[in-house]
PDB file of C-alpha atoms in Angstrom:
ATOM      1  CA  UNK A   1     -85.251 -11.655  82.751  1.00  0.00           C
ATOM      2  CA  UNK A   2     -88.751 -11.906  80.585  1.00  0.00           C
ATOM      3  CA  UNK A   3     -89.879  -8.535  81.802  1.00  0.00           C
ATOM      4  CA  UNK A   4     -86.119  -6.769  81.017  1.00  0.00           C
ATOM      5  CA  UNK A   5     -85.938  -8.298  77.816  1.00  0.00           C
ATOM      6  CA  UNK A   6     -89.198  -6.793  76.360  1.00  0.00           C
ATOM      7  CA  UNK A   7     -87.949  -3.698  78.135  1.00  0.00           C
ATOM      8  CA  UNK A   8     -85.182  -3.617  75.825  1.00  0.00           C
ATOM      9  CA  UNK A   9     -87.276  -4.668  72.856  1.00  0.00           C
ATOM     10  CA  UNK A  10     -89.421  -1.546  73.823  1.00  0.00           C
ATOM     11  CA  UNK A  11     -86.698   0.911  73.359  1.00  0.00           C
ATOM     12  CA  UNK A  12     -84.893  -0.682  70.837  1.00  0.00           C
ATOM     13  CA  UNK A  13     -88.171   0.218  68.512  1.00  0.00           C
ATOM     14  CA  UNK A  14     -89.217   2.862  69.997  1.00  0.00           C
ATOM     15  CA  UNK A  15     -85.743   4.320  69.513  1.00  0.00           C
ATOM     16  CA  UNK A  16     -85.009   6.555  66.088  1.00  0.00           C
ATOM     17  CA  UNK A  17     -81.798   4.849  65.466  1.00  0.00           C
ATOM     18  CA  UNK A  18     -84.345   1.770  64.757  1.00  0.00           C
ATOM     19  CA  UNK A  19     -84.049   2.381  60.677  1.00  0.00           C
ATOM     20  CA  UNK A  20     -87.805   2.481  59.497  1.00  0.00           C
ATOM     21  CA  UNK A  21     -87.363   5.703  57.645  1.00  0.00           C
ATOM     22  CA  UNK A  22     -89.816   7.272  59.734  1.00  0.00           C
ATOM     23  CA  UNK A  23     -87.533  10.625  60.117  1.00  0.00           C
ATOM     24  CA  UNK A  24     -88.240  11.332  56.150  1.00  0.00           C
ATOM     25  CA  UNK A  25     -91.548  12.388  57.129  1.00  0.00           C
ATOM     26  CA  UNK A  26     -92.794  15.873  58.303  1.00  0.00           C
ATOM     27  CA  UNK A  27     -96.284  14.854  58.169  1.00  0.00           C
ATOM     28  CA  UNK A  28     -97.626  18.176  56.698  1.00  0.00           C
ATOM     29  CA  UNK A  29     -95.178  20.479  59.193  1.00  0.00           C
ATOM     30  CA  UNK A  30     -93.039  21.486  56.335  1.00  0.00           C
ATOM     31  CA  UNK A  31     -95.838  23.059  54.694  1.00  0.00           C
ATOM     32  CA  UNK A  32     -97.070  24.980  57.906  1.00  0.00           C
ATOM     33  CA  UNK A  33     -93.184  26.018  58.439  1.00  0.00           C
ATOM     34  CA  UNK A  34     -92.828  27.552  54.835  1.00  0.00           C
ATOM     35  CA  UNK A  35     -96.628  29.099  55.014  1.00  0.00           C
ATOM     36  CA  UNK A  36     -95.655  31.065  58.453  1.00  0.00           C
ATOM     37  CA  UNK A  37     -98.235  29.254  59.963  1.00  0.00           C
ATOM     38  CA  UNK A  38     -96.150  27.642  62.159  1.00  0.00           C
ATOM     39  CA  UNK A  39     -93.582  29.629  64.062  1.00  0.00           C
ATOM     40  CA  UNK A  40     -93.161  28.737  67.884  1.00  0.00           C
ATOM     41  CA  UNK A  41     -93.185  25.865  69.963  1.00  0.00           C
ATOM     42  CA  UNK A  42     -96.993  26.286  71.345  1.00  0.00           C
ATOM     43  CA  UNK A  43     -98.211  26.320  67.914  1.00  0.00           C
ATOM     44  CA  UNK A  44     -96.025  23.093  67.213  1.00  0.00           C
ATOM     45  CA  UNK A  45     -97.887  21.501  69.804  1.00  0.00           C
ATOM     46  CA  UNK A  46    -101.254  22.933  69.109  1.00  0.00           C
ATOM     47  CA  UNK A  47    -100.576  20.688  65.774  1.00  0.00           C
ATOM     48  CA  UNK A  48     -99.616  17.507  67.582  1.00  0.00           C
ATOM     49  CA  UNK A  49    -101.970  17.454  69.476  1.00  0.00           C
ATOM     50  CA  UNK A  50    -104.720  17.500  67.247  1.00  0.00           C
ATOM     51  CA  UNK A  51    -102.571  15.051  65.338  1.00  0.00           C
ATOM     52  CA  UNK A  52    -102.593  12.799  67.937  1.00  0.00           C
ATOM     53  CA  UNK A  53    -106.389  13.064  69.032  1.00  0.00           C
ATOM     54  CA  UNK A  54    -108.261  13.666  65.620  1.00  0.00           C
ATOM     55  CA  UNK A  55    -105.570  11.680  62.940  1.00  0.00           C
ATOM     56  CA  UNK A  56    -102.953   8.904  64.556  1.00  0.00           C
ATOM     57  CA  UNK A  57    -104.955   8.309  67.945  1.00  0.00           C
ATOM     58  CA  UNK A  58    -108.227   7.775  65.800  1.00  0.00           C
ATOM     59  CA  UNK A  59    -107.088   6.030  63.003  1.00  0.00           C
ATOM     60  CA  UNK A  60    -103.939   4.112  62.727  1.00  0.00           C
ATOM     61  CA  UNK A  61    -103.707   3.326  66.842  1.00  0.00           C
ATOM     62  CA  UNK A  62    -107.346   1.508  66.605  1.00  0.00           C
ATOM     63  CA  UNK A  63    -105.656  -0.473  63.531  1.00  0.00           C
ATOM     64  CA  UNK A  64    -102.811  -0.990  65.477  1.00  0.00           C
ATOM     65  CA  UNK A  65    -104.164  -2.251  68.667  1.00  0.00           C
ATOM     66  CA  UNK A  66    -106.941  -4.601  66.740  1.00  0.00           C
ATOM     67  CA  UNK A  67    -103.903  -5.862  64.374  1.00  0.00           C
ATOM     68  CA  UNK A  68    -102.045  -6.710  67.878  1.00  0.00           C
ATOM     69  CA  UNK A  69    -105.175  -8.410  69.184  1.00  0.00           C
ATOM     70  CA  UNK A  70    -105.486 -10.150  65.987  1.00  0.00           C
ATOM     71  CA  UNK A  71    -101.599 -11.044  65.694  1.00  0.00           C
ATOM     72  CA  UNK A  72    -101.409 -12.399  69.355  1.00  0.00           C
ATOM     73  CA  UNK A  73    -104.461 -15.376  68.157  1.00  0.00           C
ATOM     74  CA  UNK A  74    -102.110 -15.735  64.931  1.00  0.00           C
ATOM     75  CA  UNK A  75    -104.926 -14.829  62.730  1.00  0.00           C
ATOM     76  CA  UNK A  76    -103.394 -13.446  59.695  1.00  0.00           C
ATOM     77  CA  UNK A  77    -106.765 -13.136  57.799  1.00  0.00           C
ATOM     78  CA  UNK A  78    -108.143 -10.857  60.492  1.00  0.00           C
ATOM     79  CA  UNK A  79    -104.828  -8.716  60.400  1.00  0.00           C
ATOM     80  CA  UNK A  80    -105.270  -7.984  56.361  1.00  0.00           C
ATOM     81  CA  UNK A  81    -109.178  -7.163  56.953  1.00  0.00           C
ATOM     82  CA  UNK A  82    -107.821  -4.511  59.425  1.00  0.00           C
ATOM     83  CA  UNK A  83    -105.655  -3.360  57.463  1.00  0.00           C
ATOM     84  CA  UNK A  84    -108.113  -3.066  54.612  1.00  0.00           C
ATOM     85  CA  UNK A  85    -110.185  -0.932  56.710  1.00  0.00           C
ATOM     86  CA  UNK A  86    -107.148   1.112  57.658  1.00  0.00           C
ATOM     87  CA  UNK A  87    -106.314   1.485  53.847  1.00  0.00           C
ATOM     88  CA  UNK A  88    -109.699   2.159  53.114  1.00  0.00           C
ATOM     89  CA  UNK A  89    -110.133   5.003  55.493  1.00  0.00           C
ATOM     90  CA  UNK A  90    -106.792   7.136  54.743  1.00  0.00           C
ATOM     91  CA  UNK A  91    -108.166   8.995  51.987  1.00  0.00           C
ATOM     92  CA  UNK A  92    -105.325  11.117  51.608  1.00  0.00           C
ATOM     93  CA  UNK A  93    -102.800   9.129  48.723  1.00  0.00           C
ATOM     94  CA  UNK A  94     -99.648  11.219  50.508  1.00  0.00           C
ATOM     95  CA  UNK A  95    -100.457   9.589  53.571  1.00  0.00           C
ATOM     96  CA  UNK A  96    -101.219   6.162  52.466  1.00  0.00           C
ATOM     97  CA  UNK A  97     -97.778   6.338  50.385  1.00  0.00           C
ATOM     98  CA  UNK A  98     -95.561   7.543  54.275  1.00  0.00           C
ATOM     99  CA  UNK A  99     -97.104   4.694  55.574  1.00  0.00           C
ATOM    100  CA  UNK A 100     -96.876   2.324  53.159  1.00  0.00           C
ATOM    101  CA  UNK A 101     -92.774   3.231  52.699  1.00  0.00           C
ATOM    102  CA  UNK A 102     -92.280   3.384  56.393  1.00  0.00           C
ATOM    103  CA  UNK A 103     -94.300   0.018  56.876  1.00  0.00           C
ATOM    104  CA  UNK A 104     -92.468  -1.948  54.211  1.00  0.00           C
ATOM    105  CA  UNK A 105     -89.054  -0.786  55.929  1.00  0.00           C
ATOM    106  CA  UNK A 106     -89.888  -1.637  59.004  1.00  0.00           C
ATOM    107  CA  UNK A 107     -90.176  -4.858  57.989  1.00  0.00           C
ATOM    108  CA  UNK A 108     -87.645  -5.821  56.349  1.00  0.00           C
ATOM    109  CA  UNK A 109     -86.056  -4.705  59.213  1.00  0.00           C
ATOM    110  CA  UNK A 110     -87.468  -6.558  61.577  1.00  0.00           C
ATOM    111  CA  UNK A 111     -87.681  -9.965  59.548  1.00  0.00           C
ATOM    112  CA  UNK A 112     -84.265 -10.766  59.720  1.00  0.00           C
ATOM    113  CA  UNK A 113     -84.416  -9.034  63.467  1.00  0.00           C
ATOM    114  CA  UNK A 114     -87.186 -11.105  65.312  1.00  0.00           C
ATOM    115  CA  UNK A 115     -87.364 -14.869  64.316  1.00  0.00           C
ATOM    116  CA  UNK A 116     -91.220 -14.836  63.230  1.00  0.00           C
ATOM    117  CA  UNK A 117     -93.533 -16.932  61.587  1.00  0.00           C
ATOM    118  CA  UNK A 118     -96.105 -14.150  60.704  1.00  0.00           C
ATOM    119  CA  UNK A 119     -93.467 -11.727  59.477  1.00  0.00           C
ATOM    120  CA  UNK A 120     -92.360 -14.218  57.335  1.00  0.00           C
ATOM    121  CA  UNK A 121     -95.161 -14.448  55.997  1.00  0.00           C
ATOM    122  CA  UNK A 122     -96.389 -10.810  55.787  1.00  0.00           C
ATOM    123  CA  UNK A 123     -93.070 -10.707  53.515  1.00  0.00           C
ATOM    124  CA  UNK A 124     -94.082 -13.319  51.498  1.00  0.00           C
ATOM    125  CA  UNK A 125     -94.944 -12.262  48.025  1.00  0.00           C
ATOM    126  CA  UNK A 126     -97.917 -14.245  49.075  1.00  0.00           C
ATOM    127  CA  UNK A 127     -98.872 -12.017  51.862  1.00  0.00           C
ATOM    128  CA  UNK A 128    -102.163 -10.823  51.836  1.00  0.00           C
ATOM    129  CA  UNK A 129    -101.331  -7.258  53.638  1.00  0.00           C
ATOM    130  CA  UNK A 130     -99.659  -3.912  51.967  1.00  0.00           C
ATOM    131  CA  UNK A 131     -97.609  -3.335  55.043  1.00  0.00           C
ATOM    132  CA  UNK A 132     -98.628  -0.269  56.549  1.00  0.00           C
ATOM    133  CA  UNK A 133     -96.855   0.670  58.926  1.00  0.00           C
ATOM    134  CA  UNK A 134     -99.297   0.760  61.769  1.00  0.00           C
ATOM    135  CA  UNK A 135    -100.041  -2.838  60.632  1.00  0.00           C
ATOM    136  CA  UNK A 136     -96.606  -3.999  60.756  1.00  0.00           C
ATOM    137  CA  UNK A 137     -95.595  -2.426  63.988  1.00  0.00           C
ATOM    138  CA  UNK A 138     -98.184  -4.148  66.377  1.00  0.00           C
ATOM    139  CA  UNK A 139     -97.155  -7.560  64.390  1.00  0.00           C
ATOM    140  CA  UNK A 140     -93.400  -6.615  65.108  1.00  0.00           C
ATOM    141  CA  UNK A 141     -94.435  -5.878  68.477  1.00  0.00           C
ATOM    142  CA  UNK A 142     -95.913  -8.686  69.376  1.00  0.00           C
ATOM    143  CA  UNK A 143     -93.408 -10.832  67.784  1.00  0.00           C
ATOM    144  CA  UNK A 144     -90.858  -8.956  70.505  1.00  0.00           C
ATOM    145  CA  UNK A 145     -93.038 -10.025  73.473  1.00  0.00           C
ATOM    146  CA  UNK A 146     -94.349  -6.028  73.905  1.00  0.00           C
ATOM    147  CA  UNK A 147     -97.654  -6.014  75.456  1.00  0.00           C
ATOM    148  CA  UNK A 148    -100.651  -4.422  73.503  1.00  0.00           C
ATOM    149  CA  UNK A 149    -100.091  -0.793  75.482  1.00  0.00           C
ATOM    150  CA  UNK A 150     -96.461  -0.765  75.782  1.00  0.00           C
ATOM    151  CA  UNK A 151     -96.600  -1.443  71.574  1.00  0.00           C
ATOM    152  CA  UNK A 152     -99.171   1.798  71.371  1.00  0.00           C
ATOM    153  CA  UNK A 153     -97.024   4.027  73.579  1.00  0.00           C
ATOM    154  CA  UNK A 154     -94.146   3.090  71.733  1.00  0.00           C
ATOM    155  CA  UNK A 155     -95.799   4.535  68.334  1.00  0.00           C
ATOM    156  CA  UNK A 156     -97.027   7.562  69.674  1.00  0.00           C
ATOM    157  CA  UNK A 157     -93.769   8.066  71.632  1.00  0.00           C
ATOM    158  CA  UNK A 158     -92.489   7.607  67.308  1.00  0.00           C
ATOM    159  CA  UNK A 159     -94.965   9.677  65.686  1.00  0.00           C
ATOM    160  CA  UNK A 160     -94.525  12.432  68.512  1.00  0.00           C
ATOM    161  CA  UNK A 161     -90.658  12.429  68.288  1.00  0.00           C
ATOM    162  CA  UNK A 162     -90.382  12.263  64.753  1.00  0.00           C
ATOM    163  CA  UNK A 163     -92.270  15.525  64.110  1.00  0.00           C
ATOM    164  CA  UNK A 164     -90.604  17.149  66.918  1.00  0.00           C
ATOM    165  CA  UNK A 165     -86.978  15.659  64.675  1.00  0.00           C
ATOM    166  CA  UNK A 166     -88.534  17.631  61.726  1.00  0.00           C
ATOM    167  CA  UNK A 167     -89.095  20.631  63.805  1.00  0.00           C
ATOM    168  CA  UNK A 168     -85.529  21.121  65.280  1.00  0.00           C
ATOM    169  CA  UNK A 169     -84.543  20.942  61.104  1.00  0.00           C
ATOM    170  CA  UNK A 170     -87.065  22.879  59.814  1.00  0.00           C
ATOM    171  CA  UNK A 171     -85.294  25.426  62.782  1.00  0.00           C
ATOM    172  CA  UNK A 172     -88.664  25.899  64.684  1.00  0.00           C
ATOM    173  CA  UNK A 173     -87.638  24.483  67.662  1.00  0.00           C
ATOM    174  CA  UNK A 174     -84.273  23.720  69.632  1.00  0.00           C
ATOM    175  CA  UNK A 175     -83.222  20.645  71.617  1.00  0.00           C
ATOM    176  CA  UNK A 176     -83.714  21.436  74.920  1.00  0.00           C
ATOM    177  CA  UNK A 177     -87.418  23.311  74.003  1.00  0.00           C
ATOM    178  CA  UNK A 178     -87.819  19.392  72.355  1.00  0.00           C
ATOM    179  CA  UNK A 179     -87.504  17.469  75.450  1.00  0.00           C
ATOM    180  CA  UNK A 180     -89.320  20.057  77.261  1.00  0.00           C
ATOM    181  CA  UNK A 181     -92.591  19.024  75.055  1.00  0.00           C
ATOM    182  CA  UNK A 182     -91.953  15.768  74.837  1.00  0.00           C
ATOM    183  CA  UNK A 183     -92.346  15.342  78.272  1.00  0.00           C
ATOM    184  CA  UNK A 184     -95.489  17.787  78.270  1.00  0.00           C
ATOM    185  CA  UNK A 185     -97.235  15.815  75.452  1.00  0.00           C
ATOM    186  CA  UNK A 186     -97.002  12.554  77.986  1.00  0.00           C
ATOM    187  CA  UNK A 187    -100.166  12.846  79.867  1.00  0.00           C
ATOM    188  CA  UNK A 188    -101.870  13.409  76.156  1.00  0.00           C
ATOM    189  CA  UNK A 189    -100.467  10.634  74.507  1.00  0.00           C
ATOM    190  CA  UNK A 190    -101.272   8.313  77.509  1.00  0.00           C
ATOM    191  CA  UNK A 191    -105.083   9.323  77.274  1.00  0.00           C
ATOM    192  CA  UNK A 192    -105.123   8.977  73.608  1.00  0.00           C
ATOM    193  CA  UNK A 193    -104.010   5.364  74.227  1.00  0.00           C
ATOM    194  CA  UNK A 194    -106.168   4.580  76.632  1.00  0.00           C
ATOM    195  CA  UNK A 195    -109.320   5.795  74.821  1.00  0.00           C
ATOM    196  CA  UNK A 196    -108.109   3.973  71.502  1.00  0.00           C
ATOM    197  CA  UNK A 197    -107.830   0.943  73.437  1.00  0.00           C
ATOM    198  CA  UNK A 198    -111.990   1.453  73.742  1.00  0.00           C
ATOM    199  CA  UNK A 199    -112.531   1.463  70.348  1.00  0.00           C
ATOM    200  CA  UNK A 200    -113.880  -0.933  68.000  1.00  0.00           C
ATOM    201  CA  UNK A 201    -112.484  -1.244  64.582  1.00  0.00           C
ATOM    202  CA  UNK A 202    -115.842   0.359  63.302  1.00  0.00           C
ATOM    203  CA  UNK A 203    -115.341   3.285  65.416  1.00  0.00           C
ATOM    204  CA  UNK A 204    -112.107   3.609  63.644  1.00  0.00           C
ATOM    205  CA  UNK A 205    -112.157   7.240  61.460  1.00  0.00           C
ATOM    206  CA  UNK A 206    -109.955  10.457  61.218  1.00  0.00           C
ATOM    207  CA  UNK A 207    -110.918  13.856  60.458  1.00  0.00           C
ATOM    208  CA  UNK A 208    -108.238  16.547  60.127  1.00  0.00           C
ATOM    209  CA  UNK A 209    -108.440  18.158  57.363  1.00  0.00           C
ATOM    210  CA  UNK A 210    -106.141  21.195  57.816  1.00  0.00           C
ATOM    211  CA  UNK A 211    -103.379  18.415  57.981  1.00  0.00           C
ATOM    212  CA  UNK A 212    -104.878  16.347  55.568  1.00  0.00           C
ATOM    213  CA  UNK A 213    -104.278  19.616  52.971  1.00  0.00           C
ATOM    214  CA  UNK A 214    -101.116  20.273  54.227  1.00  0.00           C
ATOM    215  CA  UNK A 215     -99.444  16.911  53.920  1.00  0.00           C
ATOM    216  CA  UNK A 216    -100.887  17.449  50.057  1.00  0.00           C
ATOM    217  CA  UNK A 217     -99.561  20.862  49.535  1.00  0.00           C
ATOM    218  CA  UNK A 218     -96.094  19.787  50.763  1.00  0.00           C
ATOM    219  CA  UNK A 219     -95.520  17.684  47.827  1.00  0.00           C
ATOM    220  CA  UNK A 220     -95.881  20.970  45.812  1.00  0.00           C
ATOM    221  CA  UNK A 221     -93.588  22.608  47.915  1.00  0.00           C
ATOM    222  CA  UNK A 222     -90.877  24.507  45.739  1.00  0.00           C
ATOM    223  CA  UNK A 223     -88.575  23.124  48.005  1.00  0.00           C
ATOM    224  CA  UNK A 224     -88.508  20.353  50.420  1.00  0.00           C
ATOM    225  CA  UNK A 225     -86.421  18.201  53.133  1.00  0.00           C
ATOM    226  CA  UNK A 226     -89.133  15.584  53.712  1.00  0.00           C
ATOM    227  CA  UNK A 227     -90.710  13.049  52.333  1.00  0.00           C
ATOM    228  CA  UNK A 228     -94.244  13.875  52.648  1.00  0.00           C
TER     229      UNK A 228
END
Protein backbone atom coordinates (compact mmCIF):
# COMPACT_ATOMS: atom_id res chain seq x y z
CA UNK A 1 0.00 0.00 0.00
CA UNK A 2 3.29 2.28 0.99
CA UNK A 3 4.90 1.60 -2.34
CA UNK A 4 1.34 2.44 -4.46
CA UNK A 5 0.76 5.38 -2.56
CA UNK A 6 4.07 7.19 -3.42
CA UNK A 7 3.33 5.81 -6.86
CA UNK A 8 0.45 7.97 -6.99
CA UNK A 9 2.19 10.86 -5.30
CA UNK A 10 4.76 10.45 -8.21
CA UNK A 11 2.34 11.11 -10.92
CA UNK A 12 0.19 13.30 -9.26
CA UNK A 13 3.38 15.88 -9.41
CA UNK A 14 4.84 14.84 -12.07
CA UNK A 15 1.55 15.34 -13.89
CA UNK A 16 0.87 19.01 -15.73
CA UNK A 17 -2.56 19.22 -14.39
CA UNK A 18 -0.47 19.62 -10.94
CA UNK A 19 -0.96 23.73 -11.04
CA UNK A 20 2.69 25.10 -10.49
CA UNK A 21 2.52 27.36 -13.47
CA UNK A 22 5.29 25.63 -14.97
CA UNK A 23 3.46 25.61 -18.61
CA UNK A 24 3.98 29.66 -18.69
CA UNK A 25 7.45 29.01 -19.43
CA UNK A 26 9.19 28.39 -22.84
CA UNK A 27 12.51 28.56 -21.37
CA UNK A 28 14.15 30.54 -24.27
CA UNK A 29 12.17 28.27 -27.18
CA UNK A 30 9.98 31.13 -28.07
CA UNK A 31 12.84 33.12 -29.03
CA UNK A 32 14.51 30.27 -31.18
CA UNK A 33 10.82 29.69 -32.78
CA UNK A 34 10.41 33.45 -33.86
CA UNK A 35 14.38 33.68 -34.91
CA UNK A 36 13.89 30.51 -37.42
CA UNK A 37 16.32 28.89 -35.50
CA UNK A 38 14.21 26.39 -34.48
CA UNK A 39 12.04 24.66 -37.02
CA UNK A 40 11.77 20.73 -36.70
CA UNK A 41 11.58 18.28 -34.15
CA UNK A 42 15.49 17.16 -34.25
CA UNK A 43 16.47 20.62 -33.67
CA UNK A 44 13.87 20.75 -30.69
CA UNK A 45 15.69 18.06 -29.23
CA UNK A 46 19.15 19.11 -30.11
CA UNK A 47 17.98 22.06 -27.55
CA UNK A 48 16.77 19.78 -24.79
CA UNK A 49 19.22 18.02 -24.68
CA UNK A 50 21.80 20.37 -24.07
CA UNK A 51 19.24 21.81 -21.69
CA UNK A 52 19.16 18.93 -19.82
CA UNK A 53 23.03 18.07 -19.73
CA UNK A 54 24.73 21.62 -19.63
CA UNK A 55 21.64 23.86 -17.67
CA UNK A 56 18.82 21.74 -15.50
CA UNK A 57 20.96 18.41 -15.10
CA UNK A 58 23.99 20.62 -13.87
CA UNK A 59 22.46 23.09 -11.93
CA UNK A 60 19.09 22.93 -10.42
CA UNK A 61 19.04 18.74 -10.22
CA UNK A 62 22.40 18.90 -7.93
CA UNK A 63 20.28 21.58 -5.80
CA UNK A 64 17.53 19.45 -5.92
CA UNK A 65 18.93 16.18 -4.92
CA UNK A 66 21.26 17.90 -2.00
CA UNK A 67 17.94 19.91 -0.84
CA UNK A 68 16.24 16.24 -0.71
CA UNK A 69 19.21 14.86 1.19
CA UNK A 70 19.10 17.80 3.37
CA UNK A 71 15.12 17.77 3.78
CA UNK A 72 15.01 13.95 4.60
CA UNK A 73 17.59 14.87 8.08
CA UNK A 74 15.00 17.89 8.55
CA UNK A 75 17.75 20.34 8.32
CA UNK A 76 16.20 23.46 7.16
CA UNK A 77 19.45 25.54 7.55
CA UNK A 78 21.27 23.27 5.13
CA UNK A 79 18.24 23.49 2.61
CA UNK A 80 18.50 27.61 2.48
CA UNK A 81 22.51 27.33 2.10
CA UNK A 82 21.66 25.19 -1.00
CA UNK A 83 19.52 27.18 -2.16
CA UNK A 84 21.80 30.17 -1.75
CA UNK A 85 24.25 28.49 -3.86
CA UNK A 86 21.56 27.69 -6.39
CA UNK A 87 20.52 31.47 -6.36
CA UNK A 88 23.91 32.46 -6.48
CA UNK A 89 24.84 30.52 -9.53
CA UNK A 90 21.75 31.39 -11.97
CA UNK A 91 23.15 34.45 -13.25
CA UNK A 92 20.57 34.98 -15.66
CA UNK A 93 17.63 37.43 -13.65
CA UNK A 94 14.88 35.80 -16.35
CA UNK A 95 15.69 32.58 -15.05
CA UNK A 96 15.95 33.23 -11.43
CA UNK A 97 12.43 35.14 -11.78
CA UNK A 98 10.64 31.35 -13.77
CA UNK A 99 11.91 29.75 -10.94
CA UNK A 100 11.23 31.79 -8.32
CA UNK A 101 7.25 32.17 -9.68
CA UNK A 102 7.03 28.51 -10.39
CA UNK A 103 8.65 27.67 -6.88
CA UNK A 104 6.42 29.94 -4.83
CA UNK A 105 3.29 28.23 -6.65
CA UNK A 106 4.22 25.11 -6.11
CA UNK A 107 4.04 25.68 -2.77
CA UNK A 108 1.31 27.04 -1.94
CA UNK A 109 0.07 24.29 -3.62
CA UNK A 110 1.40 21.76 -1.93
CA UNK A 111 1.06 23.30 1.72
CA UNK A 112 -2.41 22.85 2.04
CA UNK A 113 -1.80 19.40 -0.14
CA UNK A 114 0.81 17.42 2.01
CA UNK A 115 0.46 17.89 5.87
CA UNK A 116 4.21 19.16 6.48
CA UNK A 117 6.14 20.61 9.06
CA UNK A 118 8.96 22.00 6.77
CA UNK A 119 6.56 23.42 4.21
CA UNK A 120 5.02 25.13 6.80
CA UNK A 121 7.68 26.56 7.57
CA UNK A 122 9.32 27.34 4.18
CA UNK A 123 5.90 29.44 3.94
CA UNK A 124 6.44 31.12 6.91
CA UNK A 125 7.19 34.74 6.44
CA UNK A 126 9.97 33.57 8.64
CA UNK A 127 11.37 31.18 6.21
CA UNK A 128 14.77 31.53 5.46
CA UNK A 129 14.51 30.21 1.61
CA UNK A 130 13.15 32.24 -1.67
CA UNK A 131 11.39 29.18 -2.91
CA UNK A 132 12.88 28.17 -5.99
CA UNK A 133 11.40 25.86 -7.46
CA UNK A 134 14.02 23.18 -7.60
CA UNK A 135 14.24 23.84 -3.82
CA UNK A 136 10.70 23.39 -3.14
CA UNK A 137 10.11 20.36 -5.25
CA UNK A 138 12.62 17.89 -3.53
CA UNK A 139 11.06 19.32 -0.05
CA UNK A 140 7.50 18.56 -1.56
CA UNK A 141 8.84 15.38 -2.60
CA UNK A 142 10.02 14.17 0.24
CA UNK A 143 7.17 15.32 2.23
CA UNK A 144 5.06 12.77 -0.31
CA UNK A 145 7.29 9.79 0.64
CA UNK A 146 9.10 9.99 -3.18
CA UNK A 147 12.48 8.62 -2.97
CA UNK A 148 15.51 10.92 -3.88
CA UNK A 149 15.53 9.44 -7.78
CA UNK A 150 11.96 8.97 -8.32
CA UNK A 151 11.73 13.04 -7.08
CA UNK A 152 14.66 13.82 -9.91
CA UNK A 153 12.96 11.84 -12.67
CA UNK A 154 9.87 13.40 -11.88
CA UNK A 155 11.45 17.04 -12.63
CA UNK A 156 13.13 16.20 -15.63
CA UNK A 157 10.10 14.17 -16.80
CA UNK A 158 8.48 18.32 -15.95
CA UNK A 159 11.08 20.34 -17.45
CA UNK A 160 11.17 17.90 -20.58
CA UNK A 161 7.32 17.93 -21.05
CA UNK A 162 6.79 21.39 -20.46
CA UNK A 163 9.02 22.58 -23.34
CA UNK A 164 7.75 19.94 -25.52
CA UNK A 165 3.83 21.77 -24.23
CA UNK A 166 5.41 25.04 -25.58
CA UNK A 167 6.48 23.43 -28.73
CA UNK A 168 3.10 21.86 -29.87
CA UNK A 169 1.82 25.92 -29.27
CA UNK A 170 4.47 27.59 -30.67
CA UNK A 171 3.23 24.92 -33.80
CA UNK A 172 6.75 23.28 -34.07
CA UNK A 173 5.76 20.08 -33.21
CA UNK A 174 2.47 17.86 -33.16
CA UNK A 175 1.19 15.41 -30.53
CA UNK A 176 1.99 12.28 -31.68
CA UNK A 177 5.83 13.64 -32.92
CA UNK A 178 5.64 14.74 -28.80
CA UNK A 179 5.30 11.39 -27.36
CA UNK A 180 7.53 10.05 -29.91
CA UNK A 181 10.50 12.26 -28.18
CA UNK A 182 9.45 11.98 -25.03
CA UNK A 183 10.02 8.55 -25.02
CA UNK A 184 13.43 9.05 -27.01
CA UNK A 185 14.73 11.65 -24.47
CA UNK A 186 14.27 8.67 -21.63
CA UNK A 187 17.57 7.01 -21.76
CA UNK A 188 19.07 10.85 -21.60
CA UNK A 189 17.24 12.02 -18.83
CA UNK A 190 17.95 8.77 -16.85
CA UNK A 191 21.83 9.33 -17.31
CA UNK A 192 21.58 12.91 -16.48
CA UNK A 193 20.08 11.74 -13.16
CA UNK A 194 22.28 9.36 -12.42
CA UNK A 195 25.43 11.48 -12.97
CA UNK A 196 23.79 14.44 -10.90
CA UNK A 197 23.27 12.09 -8.21
CA UNK A 198 27.47 12.07 -8.21
CA UNK A 199 27.78 15.46 -7.71
CA UNK A 200 28.67 17.51 -4.87
CA UNK A 201 27.02 20.78 -4.29
CA UNK A 202 30.45 22.43 -5.26
CA UNK A 203 30.46 20.73 -8.48
CA UNK A 204 27.17 22.36 -8.98
CA UNK A 205 27.52 25.03 -12.26
CA UNK A 206 25.72 25.61 -15.67
CA UNK A 207 27.03 26.88 -18.79
CA UNK A 208 24.69 27.45 -21.74
CA UNK A 209 24.90 30.42 -22.93
CA UNK A 210 23.02 30.28 -26.27
CA UNK A 211 19.96 29.59 -23.92
CA UNK A 212 21.03 31.77 -21.38
CA UNK A 213 20.66 34.76 -24.32
CA UNK A 214 17.69 33.45 -25.55
CA UNK A 215 15.61 33.20 -22.42
CA UNK A 216 16.84 37.17 -22.25
CA UNK A 217 15.91 38.10 -25.71
CA UNK A 218 12.43 36.56 -25.26
CA UNK A 219 11.41 39.14 -22.88
CA UNK A 220 12.03 41.61 -25.80
CA UNK A 221 10.10 39.65 -27.99
CA UNK A 222 7.50 41.93 -29.92
CA UNK A 223 5.21 39.38 -29.16
CA UNK A 224 4.96 36.60 -26.76
CA UNK A 225 2.82 33.51 -25.28
CA UNK A 226 5.22 32.71 -22.43
CA UNK A 227 6.38 33.80 -19.55
CA UNK A 228 10.00 33.78 -19.94
Amino acid sequence: MVQSSQQLALLQLADSFFPSGTYTLSHGLETFVQTGEITSSQELRDMIELALWQKVGASELVALIHTHRASQQGNISAIAQIEQHLWSQTLVATTRDSLLRSGRALLSVATPVWSDSQLEALSSRESPCYGLHPIIFAVVSRAARLEENDATLAYLHGFVTGIMGAAIRLGILGHIQAQQLRLELASTMEQVSEEAAQKQLAQMGSFAPSLDIAQIEQGHLSQRSFAN
